[in-house]
Amino acid sequence: YNSIQQNEEAVFAAWADVEATYQRRLDLIPNLVETVKAYAAHEKETLTAVTSARAKVGQVNLSNAQLGQAGGIAQFQQAQGQLSSALSRLLVVAERYPDLKASQNFRDLQHQLEGTENRINVARQRYNKAVQTFNSSIRTFPNNLTNSMLLKLERKEPFKADAGAAQAPQVSF
């Protein structure tokens, strides 16, 4: 009984770490947008896409109860994917502006964003490990009996790769 509870709490803690890391990325975006805006004001479409995607991400919050529901993680992941795509477009725009690329503020923000993306990856891996441990604990004997009679906890949903992620991108020079 106690180990199941501990494993579920580990899932919740790992999820909180994932959310905190994504929040860090959200917090960096306004500064990045303002920096790009100063150099590339006529790139309004890209700046608007980033701002809009950031707003959508801010509206998607999962409770601990939703971690076990099908599609909960997928909805969160979809919103984050849209934001990642918009950020990628923003960084491509930045490539067209040598003055922007030379800006120390922009370079600092870009490095912080890269570091945050790495932290997101680590947090997602830790979350998936906690989910795997929890899911195994409620399915193996004797915990499966304890769970079915007392707790009735459901499996938690791990992060999955985005559609098409298994296919390597083609790069041509």
XYZ file of N, CA and C in Angstrom:
519
model
N 0.831 -1.194 0.000
C 0.000 0.000 0.000
C 0.875 1.258 0.000
N 1.818 1.315 0.931
C 2.650 2.513 1.049
C 3.535 2.727 -0.178
N 4.057 1.651 -0.726
C 4.933 1.818 -1.892
C 4.145 2.347 -3.095
N 2.907 1.924 -3.235
C 2.077 2.446 -4.326
C 1.866 3.947 -4.136
N 1.559 4.323 -2.904
C 1.349 5.746 -2.604
C 2.625 6.552 -2.873
N 3.755 6.012 -2.455
C 5.030 6.706 -2.683
C 5.326 6.843 -4.175
N 5.051 5.795 -4.919
C 5.300 5.840 -6.360
C 4.389 6.852 -7.055
N 3.141 6.930 -6.600
C 2.238 7.917 -7.198
C 2.694 9.339 -6.855
N 3.126 9.538 -5.627
C 3.637 10.858 -5.238
C 4.885 11.217 -6.043
N 5.706 10.230 -6.360
C 6.889 10.480 -7.192
C 6.476 10.938 -8.592
N 5.397 10.365 -9.117
C 4.873 10.799 -10.416
C 4.427 12.254 -10.332
N 3.690 12.589 -9.276
C 3.206 13.964 -9.115
C 4.374 14.945 -8.985
N 5.390 14.562 -8.233
C 6.561 15.430 -8.060
C 7.307 15.600 -9.384
N 7.459 14.514 -10.120
C 8.147 14.587 -11.412
C 7.353 15.460 -12.384
N 6.023 15.344 -12.326
C 5.192 16.182 -13.196
C 5.346 17.658 -12.822
N 5.398 17.948 -11.541
C 5.594 19.332 -11.091
C 6.926 19.876 -11.612
N 7.948 19.031 -11.654
C 9.243 19.443 -12.206
C 9.136 19.745 -13.702
N 8.371 18.919 -14.416
C 8.155 19.162 -15.849
C 7.476 20.517 -16.041
N 6.421 20.752 -15.279
C 5.696 22.021 -15.405
C 6.580 23.216 -15.050
N 7.378 23.078 -14.014
C 8.261 24.174 -13.607
C 9.283 24.488 -14.696
N 9.779 23.462 -15.349
C 10.763 23.670 -16.411
C 10.119 24.331 -17.625
N 8.915 23.884 -17.974
C 8.200 24.537 -19.067
C 7.865 25.985 -18.702
N 7.565 26.234 -17.435
C 7.278 27.602 -16.994
C 8.503 28.490 -17.169
N 9.665 27.935 -16.907
C 10.902 28.705 -17.110
C 11.007 29.135 -18.569
N 10.680 28.212 -19.471
C 10.713 28.554 -20.896
C 9.698 29.660 -21.198
N 8.512 29.531 -20.641
C 7.496 30.566 -20.846
C 7.974 31.926 -20.356
N 8.672 31.933 -19.244
C 9.160 33.186 -18.671
C 10.246 33.836 -19.530
N 10.993 33.046 -20.279
C 12.044 33.585 -21.147
C 11.486 34.215 -22.427
N 10.338 33.743 -22.865
C 9.815 34.132 -24.173
C 9.543 35.630 -24.306
N 8.890 36.291 -23.344
C 8.645 37.730 -23.538
C 9.931 38.534 -23.761
N 10.980 38.219 -23.034
C 12.255 38.922 -23.223
C 12.839 38.648 -24.606
N 12.726 37.409 -25.052
C 13.233 37.046 -26.370
C 12.448 37.778 -27.459
N 11.123 37.799 -27.336
C 10.280 38.478 -28.320
C 10.600 39.970 -28.360
N 10.742 40.584 -27.207
C 11.049 42.026 -27.158
C 12.408 42.325 -27.779
N 13.365 41.462 -27.552
C 14.696 41.663 -28.134
C 14.634 41.564 -29.653
N 13.933 40.544 -30.154
C 13.803 40.386 -31.604
C 13.010 41.554 -32.183
N 11.964 41.964 -31.480
C 11.119 43.060 -31.953
C 11.933 44.338 -32.162
N 12.894 44.575 -31.316
C 13.719 45.780 -31.432
C 14.528 45.793 -32.732
N 14.884 44.623 -33.229
C 15.707 44.535 -34.437
C 14.904 44.181 -35.687
N 13.796 43.497 -35.503
C 13.049 42.959 -36.642
C 11.559 43.247 -36.484
N 11.228 44.503 -36.336
C 9.844 44.901 -36.060
C 8.883 44.478 -37.165
N 9.338 44.396 -38.400
C 8.426 44.042 -39.490
C 8.182 42.532 -39.603
N 8.719 41.748 -38.719
C 8.464 40.299 -38.682
C 7.272 40.023 -37.765
N 6.229 40.804 -37.950
C 5.076 40.779 -37.049
C 4.403 39.406 -36.991
N 4.280 38.739 -38.127
C 3.597 37.444 -38.166
C 4.277 36.423 -37.251
N 5.578 36.360 -37.308
C 6.329 35.417 -36.471
C 6.214 35.786 -35.004
N 6.341 37.079 -34.699
C 6.241 37.526 -33.307
C 4.851 37.247 -32.742
N 3.830 37.458 -33.568
C 2.454 37.188 -33.137
C 2.250 35.692 -32.904
N 2.828 34.854 -33.766
C 2.691 33.401 -33.608
C 3.300 32.936 -32.291
N 4.453 33.481 -31.939
C 5.106 33.103 -30.680
C 4.259 33.549 -29.496
N 3.784 34.785 -29.541
C 2.974 35.319 -28.443
C 1.679 34.530 -28.293
N 1.052 34.200 -29.414
C -0.197 33.432 -29.389
C 0.031 32.021 -28.840
N 1.090 31.369 -29.299
C 1.397 30.013 -28.812
C 1.708 30.032 -27.324
N 2.396 31.063 -26.875
C 2.708 31.193 -25.446
C 1.425 31.326 -24.634
N 0.478 32.111 -25.138
C -0.797 32.288 -24.436
C -1.562 30.967 -24.349
N -1.555 30.189 -25.438
C -2.246 28.891 -25.434
C -1.631 27.946 -24.405
N -0.314 27.928 -24.360
C 0.379 27.052 -23.412
C 0.020 27.434 -21.984
N -0.093 28.718 -21.731
C -0.438 29.186 -20.394
C -1.817 28.748 -19.941
N -2.681 28.388 -20.888
C -4.041 27.960 -20.560
C -4.151 26.456 -20.327
N -3.136 25.697 -20.692
C -3.184 24.238 -20.559
C -2.472 23.834 -19.278
N -3.253 23.493 -18.276
C -2.702 23.017 -17.003
C -3.332 21.672 -16.683
N -2.524 20.730 -16.285
C -3.028 19.407 -15.928
C -2.989 19.226 -14.424
N -4.082 18.730 -13.893
C -4.101 18.387 -12.473
C -3.508 16.994 -12.316
N -3.219 16.621 -11.085
C -2.695 15.272 -10.840
C -3.678 14.213 -11.317
N -4.975 14.473 -11.175
C -5.988 13.508 -11.605
C -5.956 13.309 -13.117
N -5.622 14.351 -13.870
C -5.608 14.256 -15.323
C -4.403 13.486 -15.859
N -3.406 13.247 -15.027
C -2.223 12.515 -15.487
C -2.565 11.083 -15.872
N -3.618 10.535 -15.299
C -4.016 9.171 -15.610
C -5.042 9.084 -16.719
N -5.545 10.217 -17.182
C -6.570 10.215 -18.217
C -5.937 10.204 -19.602
N -6.532 9.407 -20.476
C -6.030 9.350 -21.844
C -6.167 10.724 -22.487
N -5.130 11.157 -23.130
C -5.166 12.429 -23.832
C -4.736 13.627 -23.012
N -4.620 13.477 -21.711
C -4.220 14.604 -20.870
C -2.838 15.110 -21.228
N -1.890 14.209 -21.245
C -0.511 14.566 -21.599
C -0.447 15.000 -23.063
N -1.218 14.336 -23.921
C -1.187 14.661 -25.350
C -1.616 16.105 -25.600
N -2.637 16.570 -24.890
C -3.099 17.951 -25.044
C -2.004 18.927 -24.604
N -1.386 18.630 -23.475
C -0.294 19.466 -22.970
C 0.855 19.470 -23.969
N 1.194 18.287 -24.459
C 2.310 18.137 -25.382
C 2.038 18.858 -26.705
N 0.790 18.835 -27.166
C 0.445 19.515 -28.413
C 0.650 21.025 -28.286
N 0.191 21.595 -27.178
C 0.367 23.036 -26.961
C 1.851 23.387 -26.877
N 2.621 22.562 -26.178
C 4.063 22.814 -26.069
C 4.741 22.683 -27.435
N 4.270 21.732 -28.242
C 4.828 21.545 -29.584
C 4.589 22.752 -30.475
N 3.400 23.343 -30.361
C 3.102 24.548 -31.138
C 4.025 25.692 -30.722
N 4.272 25.794 -29.429
C 5.174 26.837 -28.942
C 6.601 26.580 -29.433
N 7.043 25.333 -29.386
C 8.389 24.999 -29.875
C 8.536 25.355 -31.348
N 7.508 25.067 -32.125
C 7.531 25.379 -33.550
C 7.615 26.889 -33.782
N 6.823 27.647 -33.031
C 6.852 29.107 -33.162
C 8.213 29.664 -32.749
N 8.798 29.102 -31.693
C 10.132 29.547 -31.266
C 11.181 29.238 -32.328
N 11.055 28.087 -32.965
C 11.997 27.730 -34.037
C 11.919 28.744 -35.171
N 10.687 29.127 -35.536
C 10.523 30.132 -36.594
C 11.140 31.466 -36.178
N 10.982 31.810 -34.899
C 11.559 33.055 -34.394
C 13.083 33.033 -34.506
N 13.683 31.906 -34.179
C 15.141 31.801 -34.260
C 15.625 31.818 -35.712
N 14.807 31.288 -36.633
C 15.147 31.363 -38.057
C 15.109 32.818 -38.515
N 14.097 33.550 -38.061
C 14.005 34.981 -38.385
C 15.248 35.706 -37.883
N 15.679 35.366 -36.690
C 16.846 36.029 -36.090
C 18.094 35.848 -36.948
N 18.174 34.731 -37.662
C 19.337 34.471 -38.520
C 19.477 35.525 -39.613
N 18.363 36.157 -39.990
C 18.389 37.152 -41.068
C 18.889 38.523 -40.610
N 19.120 38.672 -39.323
C 19.487 39.978 -38.783
C 20.829 39.888 -38.049
N 21.912 40.213 -38.741
C 23.245 40.111 -38.125
C 23.384 40.950 -36.853
N 22.756 42.127 -36.836
C 22.839 42.968 -35.637
C 22.176 42.289 -34.447
N 21.072 41.616 -34.712
C 20.366 40.895 -33.644
C 21.219 39.737 -33.140
N 21.779 38.966 -34.067
C 22.623 37.837 -33.666
C 23.839 38.294 -32.875
N 24.305 39.509 -33.159
C 25.474 40.034 -32.457
C 25.118 40.608 -31.085
N 23.841 40.830 -30.846
C 23.399 41.412 -29.573
C 23.680 40.449 -28.418
N 24.369 40.940 -27.413
C 24.694 40.109 -26.245
C 23.424 39.655 -25.539
N 22.441 40.531 -25.455
C 21.178 40.189 -24.808
C 20.507 39.022 -25.531
N 20.478 39.076 -26.870
C 19.878 37.998 -27.647
C 20.652 36.697 -27.457
N 21.969 36.782 -27.508
C 22.778 35.569 -27.334
C 22.560 34.956 -25.955
N 22.485 35.813 -24.930
C 22.233 35.310 -23.572
C 20.879 34.612 -23.491
N 19.862 35.243 -24.070
C 18.526 34.640 -24.052
C 18.502 33.332 -24.835
N 19.197 33.302 -25.954
C 19.254 32.087 -26.762
C 19.937 30.955 -25.989
N 21.006 31.255 -25.284
C 21.689 30.233 -24.473
C 20.792 29.756 -23.334
N 20.082 30.687 -22.705
C 19.161 30.299 -21.634
C 18.056 29.402 -22.178
N 17.563 29.729 -23.364
C 16.515 28.923 -23.976
C 17.035 27.526 -24.311
N 18.240 27.440 -24.841
C 18.839 26.134 -25.143
C 19.006 25.309 -23.870
N 19.489 25.946 -22.809
C 19.634 25.247 -21.535
C 18.301 24.773 -20.994
N 17.282 25.601 -21.164
C 15.949 25.235 -20.693
C 15.399 24.061 -21.491
N 15.632 24.046 -22.793
C 15.180 22.911 -23.613
C 15.845 21.618 -23.139
N 17.116 21.689 -22.772
C 17.796 20.506 -22.230
C 17.177 20.083 -20.902
N 16.857 21.066 -20.050
C 16.220 20.755 -18.766
C 14.849 20.121 -18.974
N 14.116 20.604 -19.972
C 12.804 20.030 -20.279
C 12.967 18.562 -20.637
N 13.948 18.260 -21.463
C 14.188 16.874 -21.862
C 14.501 15.997 -20.654
N 15.340 16.482 -19.756
C 15.692 15.718 -18.550
C 14.460 15.536 -17.661
N 13.676 16.593 -17.482
C 12.478 16.504 -16.640
C 11.476 15.517 -17.226
N 11.332 15.520 -18.545
C 10.422 14.562 -19.189
C 10.917 13.133 -18.994
N 12.228 12.912 -19.092
C 12.776 11.570 -18.875
C 12.529 11.113 -17.439
N 12.732 12.004 -16.488
C 12.495 11.652 -15.078
C 11.017 11.365 -14.827
N 10.158 12.150 -15.440
C 8.718 11.907 -15.309
C 8.373 10.529 -15.872
N 8.869 10.226 -17.067
C 8.582 8.924 -17.673
C 9.091 7.778 -16.811
N 10.242 7.950 -16.181
C 10.779 6.917 -15.283
C 9.859 6.740 -14.078
N 9.386 7.848 -13.504
C 8.473 7.764 -12.359
C 7.159 7.107 -12.769
N 6.668 7.420 -13.955
C 5.437 6.801 -14.461
C 5.644 5.301 -14.645
N 6.781 4.931 -15.215
C 7.058 3.506 -15.438
C 7.112 2.758 -14.110
N 7.755 3.345 -13.113
C 7.843 2.717 -11.789
C 6.458 2.581 -11.171
N 5.664 3.637 -11.242
C 4.310 3.604 -10.684
C 3.452 2.571 -11.411
N 3.439 2.630 -12.746
C 2.611 1.702 -13.514
C 2.999 0.252 -13.238
N 4.289 -0.007 -13.113
C 4.738 -1.365 -12.778
C 4.279 -1.761 -11.381
N 4.327 -0.810 -10.457
C 3.972 -1.145 -9.071
C 2.498 -1.499 -8.917
N 1.626 -0.903 -9.710
C 0.196 -1.229 -9.558
C -0.208 -2.456 -10.368
N 0.721 -2.988 -11.160
C 0.403 -4.151 -11.979
C 1.080 -5.431 -11.502
N 2.002 -5.333 -10.546
C 2.722 -6.523 -10.104
C 2.219 -6.989 -8.743
N 2.330 -8.268 -8.526
C 1.884 -8.898 -7.288
C 2.825 -8.532 -6.151
N 2.372 -8.263 -4.982
C 0.998 -8.238 -4.471
C 0.337 -6.860 -4.557
N 1.083 -5.871 -5.057
C 0.510 -4.524 -5.133
C -0.730 -4.455 -6.013
N -0.793 -5.313 -7.041
C -1.967 -5.274 -7.904
C -3.234 -5.629 -7.127
N -3.113 -6.513 -6.143
C -4.270 -6.861 -5.305
C -4.649 -5.689 -4.404
N -3.658 -5.093 -3.790
C -3.898 -3.931 -2.925
C -4.562 -2.817 -3.721
N -4.051 -2.582 -4.904
C -4.605 -1.515 -5.732
C -6.036 -1.820 -6.154
N -6.291 -3.042 -6.593
C -7.637 -3.370 -7.077
C -8.672 -3.380 -5.959
N -8.261 -3.730 -4.731
C -9.221 -3.791 -3.621
C -9.371 -2.460 -2.892
N -8.285 -1.713 -2.750
C -8.330 -0.516 -1.906
C -8.222 0.804 -2.672
N -7.264 0.894 -3.533
C -6.934 2.195 -4.114
C -7.609 2.476 -5.454
N -7.659 1.472 -6.285
C -8.236 1.594 -7.622
C -7.578 2.716 -8.448
N -6.265 2.802 -8.333
C -5.517 3.804 -9.088
C -5.324 3.337 -10.525
N -5.347 4.282 -11.438
C -5.175 3.986 -12.858
C -3.730 4.245 -13.275
N -3.348 3.596 -14.365
C -2.022 3.840 -14.935
C -1.895 5.307 -15.311
N -0.691 5.822 -15.222
C -0.406 7.204 -15.611
C 0.112 7.214 -17.043
N -0.107 8.319 -17.715
C 0.288 8.447 -19.113
C 1.682 9.069 -19.221
N 2.610 8.392 -19.898
C 3.953 8.975 -20.071
C 3.971 9.962 -21.238
N 5.044 10.729 -21.328
C 5.276 11.542 -22.514
C 5.619 10.602 -23.645
N 5.137 10.919 -24.818
C 5.468 10.135 -26.002
C 6.087 11.073 -27.026
N 6.848 10.514 -27.920
C 7.466 11.318 -28.976
C 6.383 11.929 -29.854
N 6.653 13.109 -30.370
C 5.732 13.755 -31.295
C 5.613 12.908 -32.553
N 4.488 13.043 -33.237
C 4.282 12.314 -34.485
C 5.395 12.683 -35.463
N 5.996 11.682 -36.057
C 7.062 11.918 -37.021
C 8.443 12.061 -36.413
N 8.540 12.013 -35.093
C 9.841 12.200 -34.438
C 10.789 11.035 -34.706
N 10.239 9.865 -34.992
C 11.084 8.697 -35.235
C 11.760 8.762 -36.604
N 11.240 9.604 -37.476
C 11.802 9.730 -38.814
C 12.838 10.848 -38.813
N 14.030 10.534 -39.240
C 15.104 11.534 -39.260
C 14.802 12.608 -40.302
N 15.024 13.876 -39.946
C 14.799 14.934 -40.932
C 15.838 14.866 -42.041
N 15.415 15.257 -43.227
C 16.345 15.276 -44.356
C 16.942 16.667 -44.460
N 18.245 16.714 -44.515
C 18.954 17.984 -44.606
C 19.691 18.011 -45.934
N 19.469 19.084 -46.681
C 20.200 19.215 -47.946
C 20.921 20.555 -47.967
N 22.117 20.536 -48.498
C 22.938 21.751 -48.543
C 23.064 22.248 -49.963
